[in-house]
Coordinates of C-alpha atoms and ligand atoms in Angstrom, one line a residue:
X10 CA 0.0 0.0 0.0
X11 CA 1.0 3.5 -0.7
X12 CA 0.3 5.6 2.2
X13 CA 1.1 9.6 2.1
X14 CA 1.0 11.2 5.6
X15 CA 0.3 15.1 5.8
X16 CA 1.0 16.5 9.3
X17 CA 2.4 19.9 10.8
X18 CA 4.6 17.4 12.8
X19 CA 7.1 14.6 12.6
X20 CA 9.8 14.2 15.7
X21 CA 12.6 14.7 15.5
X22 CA 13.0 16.9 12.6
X23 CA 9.9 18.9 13.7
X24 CA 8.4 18.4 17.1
X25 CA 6.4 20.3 19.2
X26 CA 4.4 17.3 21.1
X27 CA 3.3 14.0 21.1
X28 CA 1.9 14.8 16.9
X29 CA 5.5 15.0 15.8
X30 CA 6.2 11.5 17.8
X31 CA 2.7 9.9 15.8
X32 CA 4.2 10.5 12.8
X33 CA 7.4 9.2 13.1
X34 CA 6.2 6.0 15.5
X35 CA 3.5 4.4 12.9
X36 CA 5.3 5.7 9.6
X37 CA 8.5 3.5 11.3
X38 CA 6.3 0.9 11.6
X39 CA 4.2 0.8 8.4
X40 CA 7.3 0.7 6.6
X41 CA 8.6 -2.1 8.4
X42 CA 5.9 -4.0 7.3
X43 CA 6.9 -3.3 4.3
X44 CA 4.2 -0.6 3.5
X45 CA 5.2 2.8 1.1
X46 CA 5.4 5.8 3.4
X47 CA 5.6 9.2 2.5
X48 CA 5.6 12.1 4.8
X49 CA 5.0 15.5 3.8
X50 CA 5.6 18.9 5.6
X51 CA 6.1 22.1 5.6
X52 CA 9.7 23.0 4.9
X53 CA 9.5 25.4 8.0
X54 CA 13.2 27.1 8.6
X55 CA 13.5 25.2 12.4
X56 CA 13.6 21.9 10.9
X57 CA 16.0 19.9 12.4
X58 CA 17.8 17.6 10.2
X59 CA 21.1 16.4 11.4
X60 CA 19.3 12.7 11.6
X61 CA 18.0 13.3 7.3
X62 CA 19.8 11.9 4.4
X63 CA 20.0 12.7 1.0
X64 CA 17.9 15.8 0.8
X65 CA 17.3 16.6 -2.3
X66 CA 15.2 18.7 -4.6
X67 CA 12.6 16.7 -6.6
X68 CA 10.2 19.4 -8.2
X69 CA 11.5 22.6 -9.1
X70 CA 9.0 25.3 -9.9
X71 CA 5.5 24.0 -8.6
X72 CA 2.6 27.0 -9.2
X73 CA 0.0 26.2 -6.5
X74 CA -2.9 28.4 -7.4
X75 CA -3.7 31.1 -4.0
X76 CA -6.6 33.3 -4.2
X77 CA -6.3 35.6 -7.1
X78 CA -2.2 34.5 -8.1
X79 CA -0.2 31.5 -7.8
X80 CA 2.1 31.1 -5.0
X81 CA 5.2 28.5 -6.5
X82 CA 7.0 26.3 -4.0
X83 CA 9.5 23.4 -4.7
X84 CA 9.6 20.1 -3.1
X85 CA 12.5 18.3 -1.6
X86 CA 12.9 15.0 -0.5
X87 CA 15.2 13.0 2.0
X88 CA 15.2 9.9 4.3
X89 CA 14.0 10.0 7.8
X90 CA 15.3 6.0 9.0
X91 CA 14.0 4.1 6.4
X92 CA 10.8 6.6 6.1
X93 CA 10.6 9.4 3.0
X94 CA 9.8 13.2 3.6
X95 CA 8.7 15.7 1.6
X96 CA 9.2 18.9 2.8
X97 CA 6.9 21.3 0.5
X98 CA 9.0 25.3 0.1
X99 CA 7.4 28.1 -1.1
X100 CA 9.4 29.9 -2.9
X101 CA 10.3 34.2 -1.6
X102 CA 9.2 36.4 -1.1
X103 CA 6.3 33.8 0.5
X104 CA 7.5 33.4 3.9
X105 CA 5.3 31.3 5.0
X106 CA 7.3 28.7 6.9
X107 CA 10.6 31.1 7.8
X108 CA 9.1 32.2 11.3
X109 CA 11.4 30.6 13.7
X110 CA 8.6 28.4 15.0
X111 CA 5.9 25.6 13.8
X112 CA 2.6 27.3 15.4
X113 CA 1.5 30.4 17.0
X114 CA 1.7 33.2 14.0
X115 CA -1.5 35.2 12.9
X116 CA -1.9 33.7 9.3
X117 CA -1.3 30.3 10.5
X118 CA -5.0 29.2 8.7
X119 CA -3.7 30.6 5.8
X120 CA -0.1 28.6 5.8
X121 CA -1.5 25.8 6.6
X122 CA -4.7 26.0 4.1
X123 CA -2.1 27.0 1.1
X124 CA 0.1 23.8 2.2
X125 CA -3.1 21.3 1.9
X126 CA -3.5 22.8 -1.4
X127 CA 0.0 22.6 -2.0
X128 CA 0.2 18.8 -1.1
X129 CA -2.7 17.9 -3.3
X130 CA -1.1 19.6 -6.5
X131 CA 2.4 18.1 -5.9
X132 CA 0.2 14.6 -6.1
X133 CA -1.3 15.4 -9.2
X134 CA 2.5 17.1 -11.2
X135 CA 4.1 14.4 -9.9
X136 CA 1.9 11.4 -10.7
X137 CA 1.2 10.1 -7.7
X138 CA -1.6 8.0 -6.8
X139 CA -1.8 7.3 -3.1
X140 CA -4.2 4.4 -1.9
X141 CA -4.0 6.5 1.3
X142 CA -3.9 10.0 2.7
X143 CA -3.3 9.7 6.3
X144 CA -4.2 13.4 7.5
X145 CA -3.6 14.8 11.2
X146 CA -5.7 17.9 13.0
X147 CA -7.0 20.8 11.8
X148 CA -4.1 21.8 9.8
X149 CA -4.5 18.9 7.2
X150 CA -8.5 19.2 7.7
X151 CA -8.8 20.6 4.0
X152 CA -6.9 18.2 2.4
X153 CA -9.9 15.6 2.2
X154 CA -12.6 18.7 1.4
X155 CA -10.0 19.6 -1.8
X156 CA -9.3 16.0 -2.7
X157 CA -13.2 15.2 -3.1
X158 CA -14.4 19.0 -4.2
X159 CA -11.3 19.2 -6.7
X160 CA -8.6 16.9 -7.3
X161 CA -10.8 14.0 -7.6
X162 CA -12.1 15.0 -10.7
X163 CA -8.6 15.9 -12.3
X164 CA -7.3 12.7 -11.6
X165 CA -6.7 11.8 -7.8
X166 CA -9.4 9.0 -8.4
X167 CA -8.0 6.5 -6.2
X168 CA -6.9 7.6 -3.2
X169 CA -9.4 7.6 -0.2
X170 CA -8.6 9.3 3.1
X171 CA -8.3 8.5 7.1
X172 CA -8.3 11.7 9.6
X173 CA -6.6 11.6 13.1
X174 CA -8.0 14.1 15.9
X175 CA -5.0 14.6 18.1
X176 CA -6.6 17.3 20.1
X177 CA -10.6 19.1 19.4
X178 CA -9.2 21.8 21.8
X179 CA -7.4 22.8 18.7
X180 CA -10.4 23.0 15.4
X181 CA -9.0 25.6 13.3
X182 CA -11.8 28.0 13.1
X183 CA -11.5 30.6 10.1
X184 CA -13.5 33.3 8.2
X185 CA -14.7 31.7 4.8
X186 CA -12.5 33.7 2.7
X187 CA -9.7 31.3 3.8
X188 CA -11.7 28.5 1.6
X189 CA -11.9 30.7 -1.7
X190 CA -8.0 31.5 -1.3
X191 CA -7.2 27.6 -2.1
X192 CA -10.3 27.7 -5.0
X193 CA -13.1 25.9 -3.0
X194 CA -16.6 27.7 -3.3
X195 CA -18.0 29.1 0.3
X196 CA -21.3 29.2 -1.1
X197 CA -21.2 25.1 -1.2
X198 CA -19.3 24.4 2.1
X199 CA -20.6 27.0 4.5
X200 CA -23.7 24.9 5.6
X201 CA -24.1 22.9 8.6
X202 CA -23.1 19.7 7.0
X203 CA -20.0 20.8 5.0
X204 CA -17.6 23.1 7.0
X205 CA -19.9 26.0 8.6
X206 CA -18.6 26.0 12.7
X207 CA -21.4 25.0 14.9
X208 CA -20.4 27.3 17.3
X209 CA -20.0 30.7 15.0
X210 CA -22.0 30.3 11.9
X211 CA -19.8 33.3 10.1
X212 CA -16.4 30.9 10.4
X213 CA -15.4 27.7 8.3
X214 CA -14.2 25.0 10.6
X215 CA -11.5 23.2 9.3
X216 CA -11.4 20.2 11.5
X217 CA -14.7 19.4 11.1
X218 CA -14.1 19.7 7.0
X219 CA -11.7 17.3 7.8
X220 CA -14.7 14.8 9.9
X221 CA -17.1 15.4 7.3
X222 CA -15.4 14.6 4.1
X223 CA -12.6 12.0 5.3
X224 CA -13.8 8.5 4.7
X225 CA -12.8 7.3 8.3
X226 CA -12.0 9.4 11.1
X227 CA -10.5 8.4 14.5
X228 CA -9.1 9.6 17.7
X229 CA -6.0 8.7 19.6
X230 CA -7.4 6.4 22.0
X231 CA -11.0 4.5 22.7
X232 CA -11.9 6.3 26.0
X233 CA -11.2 10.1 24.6
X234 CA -13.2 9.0 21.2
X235 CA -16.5 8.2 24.1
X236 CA -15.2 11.6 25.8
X237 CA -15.9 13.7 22.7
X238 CA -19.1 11.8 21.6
X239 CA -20.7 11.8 25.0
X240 CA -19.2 14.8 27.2
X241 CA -18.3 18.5 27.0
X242 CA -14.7 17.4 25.5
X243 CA -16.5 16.8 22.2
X244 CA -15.9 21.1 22.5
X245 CA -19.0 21.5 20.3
X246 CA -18.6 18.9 17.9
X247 CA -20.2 16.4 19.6
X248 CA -23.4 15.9 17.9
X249 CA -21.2 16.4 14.5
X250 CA -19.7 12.9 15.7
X251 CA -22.9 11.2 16.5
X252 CA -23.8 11.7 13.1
X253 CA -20.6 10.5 11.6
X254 CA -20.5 7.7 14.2
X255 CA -20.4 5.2 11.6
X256 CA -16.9 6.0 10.5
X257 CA -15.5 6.7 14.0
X258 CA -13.1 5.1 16.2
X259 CA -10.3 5.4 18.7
X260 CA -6.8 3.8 18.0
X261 CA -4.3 3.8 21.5
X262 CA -1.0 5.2 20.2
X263 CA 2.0 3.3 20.3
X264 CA 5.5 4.8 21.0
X265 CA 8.6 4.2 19.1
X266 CA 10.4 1.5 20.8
X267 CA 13.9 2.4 19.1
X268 CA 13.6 6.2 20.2
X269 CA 12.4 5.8 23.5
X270 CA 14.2 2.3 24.5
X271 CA 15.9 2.7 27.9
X272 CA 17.9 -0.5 27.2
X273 CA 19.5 1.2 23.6
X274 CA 18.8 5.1 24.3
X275 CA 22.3 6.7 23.6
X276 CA 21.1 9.9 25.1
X277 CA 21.1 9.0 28.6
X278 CA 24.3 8.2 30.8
X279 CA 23.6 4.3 32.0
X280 CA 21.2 1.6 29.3
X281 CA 19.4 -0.6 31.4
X282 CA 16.4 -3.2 31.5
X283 CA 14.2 -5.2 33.2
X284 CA 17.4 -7.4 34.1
X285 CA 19.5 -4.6 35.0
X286 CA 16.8 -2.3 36.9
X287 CA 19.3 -1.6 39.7
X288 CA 21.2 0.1 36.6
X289 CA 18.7 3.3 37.2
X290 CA 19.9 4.5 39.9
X291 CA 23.1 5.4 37.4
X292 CA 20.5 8.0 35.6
X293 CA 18.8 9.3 38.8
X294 CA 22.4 10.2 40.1
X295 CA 23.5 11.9 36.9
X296 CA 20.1 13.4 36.9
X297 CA 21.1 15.3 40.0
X298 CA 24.6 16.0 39.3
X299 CA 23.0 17.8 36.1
X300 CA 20.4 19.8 37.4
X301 CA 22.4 20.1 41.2
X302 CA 19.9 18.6 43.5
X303 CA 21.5 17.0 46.6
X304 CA 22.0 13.4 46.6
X305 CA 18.9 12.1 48.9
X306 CA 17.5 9.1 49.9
X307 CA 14.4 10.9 48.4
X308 CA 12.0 9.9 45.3
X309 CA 12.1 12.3 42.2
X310 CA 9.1 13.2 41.0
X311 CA 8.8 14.8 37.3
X312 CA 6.8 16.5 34.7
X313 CA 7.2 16.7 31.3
X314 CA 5.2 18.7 29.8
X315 CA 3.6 21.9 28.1
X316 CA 2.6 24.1 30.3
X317 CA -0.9 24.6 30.0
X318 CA -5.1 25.1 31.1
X319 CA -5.0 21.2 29.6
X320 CA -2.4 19.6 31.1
X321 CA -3.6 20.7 34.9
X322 CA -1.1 23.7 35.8
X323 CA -2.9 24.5 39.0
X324 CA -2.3 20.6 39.8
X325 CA 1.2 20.5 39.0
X326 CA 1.9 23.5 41.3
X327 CA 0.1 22.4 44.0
X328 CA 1.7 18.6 43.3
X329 CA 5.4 20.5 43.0
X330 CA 4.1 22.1 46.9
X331 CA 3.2 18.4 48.3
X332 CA 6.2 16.5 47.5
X333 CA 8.5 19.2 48.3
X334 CA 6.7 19.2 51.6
X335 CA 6.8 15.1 52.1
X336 CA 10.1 14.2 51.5
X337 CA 10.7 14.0 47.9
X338 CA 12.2 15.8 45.0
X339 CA 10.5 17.5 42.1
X340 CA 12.2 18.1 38.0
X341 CA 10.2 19.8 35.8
X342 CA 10.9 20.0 32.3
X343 CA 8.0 22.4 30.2
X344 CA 7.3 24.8 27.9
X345 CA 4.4 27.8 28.4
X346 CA 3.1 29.4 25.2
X347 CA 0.4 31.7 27.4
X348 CA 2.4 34.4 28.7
X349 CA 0.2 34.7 32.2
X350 CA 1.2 30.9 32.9
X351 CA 4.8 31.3 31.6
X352 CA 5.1 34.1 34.0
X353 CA 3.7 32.0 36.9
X354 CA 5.8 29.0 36.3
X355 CA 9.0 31.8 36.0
X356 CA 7.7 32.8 39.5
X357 CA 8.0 29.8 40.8
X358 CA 11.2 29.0 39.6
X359 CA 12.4 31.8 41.3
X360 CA 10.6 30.5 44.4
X361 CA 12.0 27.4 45.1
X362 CA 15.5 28.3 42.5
X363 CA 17.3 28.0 46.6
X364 CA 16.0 24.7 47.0
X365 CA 18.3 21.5 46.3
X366 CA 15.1 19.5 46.2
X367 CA 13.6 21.2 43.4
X368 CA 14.5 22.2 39.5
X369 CA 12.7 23.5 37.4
X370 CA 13.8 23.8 33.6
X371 CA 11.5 25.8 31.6
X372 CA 12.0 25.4 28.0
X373 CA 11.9 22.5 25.0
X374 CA 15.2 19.8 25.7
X375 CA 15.1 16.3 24.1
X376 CA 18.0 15.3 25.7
X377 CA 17.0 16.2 29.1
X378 CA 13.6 14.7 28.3
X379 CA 15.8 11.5 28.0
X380 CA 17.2 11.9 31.0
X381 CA 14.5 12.7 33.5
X382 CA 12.6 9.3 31.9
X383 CA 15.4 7.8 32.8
X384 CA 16.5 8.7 35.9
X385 CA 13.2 9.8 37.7
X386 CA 10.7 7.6 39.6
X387 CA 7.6 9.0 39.7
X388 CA 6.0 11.6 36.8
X389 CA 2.6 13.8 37.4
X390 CA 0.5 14.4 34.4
X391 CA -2.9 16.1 36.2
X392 CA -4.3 16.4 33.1
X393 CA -8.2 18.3 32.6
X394 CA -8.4 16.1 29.4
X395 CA -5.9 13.7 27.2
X396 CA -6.6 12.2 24.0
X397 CA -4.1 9.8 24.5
X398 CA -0.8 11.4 26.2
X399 CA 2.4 10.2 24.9
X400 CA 4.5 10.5 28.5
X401 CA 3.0 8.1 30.9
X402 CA 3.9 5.6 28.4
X403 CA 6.7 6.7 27.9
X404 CA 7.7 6.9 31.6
X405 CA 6.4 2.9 31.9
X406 CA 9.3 2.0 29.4
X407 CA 11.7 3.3 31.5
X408 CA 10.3 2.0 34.5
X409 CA 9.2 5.0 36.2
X410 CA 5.4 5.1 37.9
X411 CA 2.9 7.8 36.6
X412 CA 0.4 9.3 38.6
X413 CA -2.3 10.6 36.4
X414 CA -6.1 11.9 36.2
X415 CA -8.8 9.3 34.5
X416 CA -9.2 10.9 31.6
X417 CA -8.9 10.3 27.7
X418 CA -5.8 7.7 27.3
X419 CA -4.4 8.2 30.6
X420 CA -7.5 6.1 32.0
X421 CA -6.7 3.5 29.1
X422 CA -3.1 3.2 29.8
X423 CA -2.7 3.7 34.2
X424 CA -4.3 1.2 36.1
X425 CA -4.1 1.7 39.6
X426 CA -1.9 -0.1 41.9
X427 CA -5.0 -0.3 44.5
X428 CA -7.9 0.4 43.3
X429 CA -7.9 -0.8 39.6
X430 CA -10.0 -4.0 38.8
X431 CA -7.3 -5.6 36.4
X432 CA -5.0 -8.2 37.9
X433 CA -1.8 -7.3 39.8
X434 CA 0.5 -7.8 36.8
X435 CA -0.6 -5.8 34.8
X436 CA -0.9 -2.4 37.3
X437 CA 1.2 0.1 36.6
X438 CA 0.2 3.1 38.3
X439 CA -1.9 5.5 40.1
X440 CA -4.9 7.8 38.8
X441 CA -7.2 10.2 40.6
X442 CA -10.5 11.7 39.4
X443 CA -11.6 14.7 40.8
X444 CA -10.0 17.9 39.7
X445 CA -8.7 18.7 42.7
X446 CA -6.1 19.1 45.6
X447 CA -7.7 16.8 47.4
X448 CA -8.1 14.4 44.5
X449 CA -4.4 14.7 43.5
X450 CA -3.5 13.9 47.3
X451 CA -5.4 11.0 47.3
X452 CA -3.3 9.7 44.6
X453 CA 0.1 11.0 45.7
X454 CA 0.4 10.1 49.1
X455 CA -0.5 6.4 47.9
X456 CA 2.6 7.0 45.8
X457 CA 4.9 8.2 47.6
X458 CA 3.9 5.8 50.6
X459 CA 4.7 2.9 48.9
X460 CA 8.0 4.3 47.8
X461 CA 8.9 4.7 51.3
X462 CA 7.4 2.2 52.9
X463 CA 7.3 -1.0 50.7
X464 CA 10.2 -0.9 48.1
X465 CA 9.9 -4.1 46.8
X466 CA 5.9 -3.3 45.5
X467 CA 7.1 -0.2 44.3
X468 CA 9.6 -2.0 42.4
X469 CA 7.5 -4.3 41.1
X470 CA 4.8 -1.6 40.0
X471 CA 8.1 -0.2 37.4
X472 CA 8.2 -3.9 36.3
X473 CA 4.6 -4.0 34.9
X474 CA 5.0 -0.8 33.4
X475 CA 8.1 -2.3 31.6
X476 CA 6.7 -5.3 30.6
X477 CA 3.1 -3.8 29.1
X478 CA 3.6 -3.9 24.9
X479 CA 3.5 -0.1 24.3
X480 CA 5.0 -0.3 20.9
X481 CA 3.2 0.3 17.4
X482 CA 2.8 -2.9 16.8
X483 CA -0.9 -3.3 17.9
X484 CA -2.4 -0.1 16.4
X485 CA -0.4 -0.3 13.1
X486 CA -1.9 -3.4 12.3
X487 CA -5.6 -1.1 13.3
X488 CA -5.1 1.5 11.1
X489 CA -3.7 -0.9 8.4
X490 CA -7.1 -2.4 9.3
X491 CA -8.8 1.0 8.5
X492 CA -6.9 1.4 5.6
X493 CA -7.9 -2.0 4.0
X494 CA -11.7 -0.8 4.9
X495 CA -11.6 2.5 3.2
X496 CA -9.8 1.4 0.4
X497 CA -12.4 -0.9 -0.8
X498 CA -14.9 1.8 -0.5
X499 CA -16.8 3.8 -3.4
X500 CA -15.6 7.8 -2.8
Ligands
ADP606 P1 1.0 16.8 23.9 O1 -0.5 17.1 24.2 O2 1.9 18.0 24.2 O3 1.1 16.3 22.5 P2 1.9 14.2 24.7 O4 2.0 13.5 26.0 O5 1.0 13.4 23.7 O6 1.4 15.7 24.9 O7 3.3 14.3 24.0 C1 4.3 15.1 24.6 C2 5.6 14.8 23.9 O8 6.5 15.9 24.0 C3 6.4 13.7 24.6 O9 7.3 13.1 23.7 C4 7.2 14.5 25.7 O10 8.4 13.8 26.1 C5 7.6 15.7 24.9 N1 7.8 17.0 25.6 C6 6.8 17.7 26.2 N2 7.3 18.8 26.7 C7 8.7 18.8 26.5 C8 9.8 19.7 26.8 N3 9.6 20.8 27.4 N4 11.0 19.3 26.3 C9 11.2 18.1 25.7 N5 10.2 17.2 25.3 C10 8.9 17.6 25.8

């Protein structure tokens, strides 16, 4: 099968969260089933490509037709371990993708609506046919409505279309003149079945172009697809998905077992395994010695995260507060794009900066990410919702114990050490439900009790998290499964 991924995201070479890590997990792992992968992207000036091969130019001098003129980009192409990219470039003075960052500029609805088209008329110049277009979030949600309002018709017969929601907190809401700039006709789309937002009837919503054209849609995990059917998390599209319930499901992500492999990373100081778990306490000590907490006979507690109203920051401050005050240490690593809660976390910083307990790093760091993985024992992820959440799985590889809220994939991935009703072997944390202090308490001093007080269960709580099959392998054979269904359908 020939499968073409369109995303804003693809770790490492353009990352900003667990989208880049999707990408690069289940392309890895189509291809080694021997499927075709090809990723394309926008050919934004951060990308970092010291781990691509033979980039090269492929297509010149590509017009791609933008509002009243045509905006011409070229396409390169290089090798991503064993996985193709495409890396579309508009050519100056466009500058759409030379702003020093992926998201977060003014016109980003109109870079990423020109880039959709962009994809779409690359396919067609260069002859290719994909069986598949595997499209992510709102960014991507008007490649479907252009394949089947356009390209269809000029020659893109084939090709049928599956579209991911990573997160409905992000729809890509935009006036309508954003749909006539890449040649679609407002007068067709902006109805309540097409693209017109169910919230602001004046604004096309991209993501739910992408729901309502895309042959299959899914989410990043079965509990978070209920959430958004059945609860306020659905953010207003809710009843959109009852309709479309037919073609709607929820895939768990996997992680990438060669990136995040504690027994193979090279990025942190000491490999280890379930055979060598002792070897840990290598990684907690250089931990330490790298951020300068004092050596303790104290658990470290982490977050990795963004900082933001999703992932809980009231929680994480008040967790940071309760196991400074009982005996433990706290590393954060995170990254605030709202200015009031980068302030407050730059507050606290200051705070406890005196503290040899506490460190707190705020800013992006793939190499410390590594290393607090590695080296920590307990990480926090509060989170008010979670489609799937990449770290708490990521933590179980490397045998560290998350404490997390029941919500979205957290609730599908932690089961609690005490309360959960699957068997001992296979639980692997602790989770919480009410959005509170109290709530987070409940679940913390369980924690950190039975770090203190019974070793050897804590121990063996890391060992289920180890041994729990987190890779790819499960839900690339789903979505190969969704492929192989939408494949056979009529357009
Ligand atoms: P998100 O909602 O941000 O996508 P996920 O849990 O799905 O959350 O994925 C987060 C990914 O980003 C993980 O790979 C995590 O290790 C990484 N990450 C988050 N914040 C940072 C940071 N400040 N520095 C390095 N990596 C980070």
């Amino acid at each position: 099968m020939y499968i073409a991924m369109v995303s804003a995201e693809c770790a490492p070479i353009a990352k900003a969260g667990g989208l880049g890590d999707f990408v690069q997990g289940l392309s890895r792992e189509l291809v080694r089933r021997g499927e075709t992968v090809e990723v394309f992207l926008p050919n934004y000036d951060v990308l970092r490509l010291e781990s691509m091969t033979g980039l090269h130019e492929v297509y010149a001098d590509l017009p791609v037709p933008f509002h009243d003129q045509r905006l011409t980009c070229r396409v390169l192409s290089g090798e991503l371990a064993g996985v193709r990219c495409l890396f579309i470039d508009p050519r100056p003075p466009c500058d759409f993708f030379r702003r020093g960052r992926i998201y977060g500029e003014a016109d980003d609805p109109e870079r990423f609506a020109w880039f959709a088209r962009a994809v779409l008329e690359f396919m067609l110049r260069s002859g290719r046919q994909p069986d598949i277009l595997h499209c992510q979030d709102w960014h991507t949600g008007l490649v479907p409505v252009l394949l089947f309002e356009l390209y269809q018709a000029l020659g893109l017969r084939h090709t049928r279309v599956c579209f991911t929601l990573h997160n409905l907190g992000y729809q890509g809401q935009v006036g309508e003149h954003i749909l006539r700039q890449v040649g679609l006709d407002p007068s067709r789309l902006m109805v309540p079945e097409r693209l017109r937002d169910p919230q602001d009837s004046r604004l096309a919503n991209l993501l739910k172009g992408g729901i309502v054209y895309a042959n299959f849609v899914n989410t990043v995990s079965p509990r978070y697809a209920w959430e958004i059917q059945n609860t306020e998390q659905g953010m207003g599209l809710q009843p959109l998905l009852k309709i479309h319930a037919h073609k709607f499901g929820g895939v768990l992500n996997g992680i990438d077992d060669q990136v995040w492999n504690p027994e193979s990373d090279p990025l942190i100081p000491a490999n280890f395994g379930l055979e060598t778990l002792p070897r840990k306490a290598l990684n907690r000590q250089a931990l330490r010695q790298r951020l300068g907490l004092q050596d303790a006979d104290k658990p470290i507690l982490a977050i990795i995260s963004r900082l933001d109203d999703q992932k809980g920051v009231d929680l994480m401050t008040h967790g940071i507060h309760y196991a400074l005050a009982h005996d433990s240490q706290v590393v954060l690593l995170g990254t605030a794009l709202d200015p009031a809660i980068a302030e407050r976390f730059a507050r606290l910083k200051q705070a406890t900066g005196a503290n040899p307990d506490c460190h707190l790093e705020l800013g992006y760091d793939e190499t410390l990410a590594h290393l607090i993985y590695a080296g920590a024992d307990l990480l926090l992820i509060p989170s008010r919702y979670e489609p799937c959440g990449l770290t708490q799985m990521i933590a179980m590889n490397y045998g560290v114990v998350p404490i997390v809220r029941r919500v979205g994939g957290l609730a599908d991935t932690v089961f609690d050490a005490n309360y959960s009703d699957q068997p001992f072997e296979v639980r692997n944390g602790y989770v919480f439900d009410d959005m509170t202090d109290a709530g987070l308490e409940s679940a913390m001093t369980r924690a950190l009790g039975l770090w203190r007080g019974y070793p050897e269960y804590f121990r063996q709580l890391r060992v289920n998290g180890m041994r729990t099959d987190l890779s790819w392998r499960i839900p690339a054979q789903q979505y190969l499964d969704i492929y192989t269904h939408i494949r056979s359908q009529p357009a």
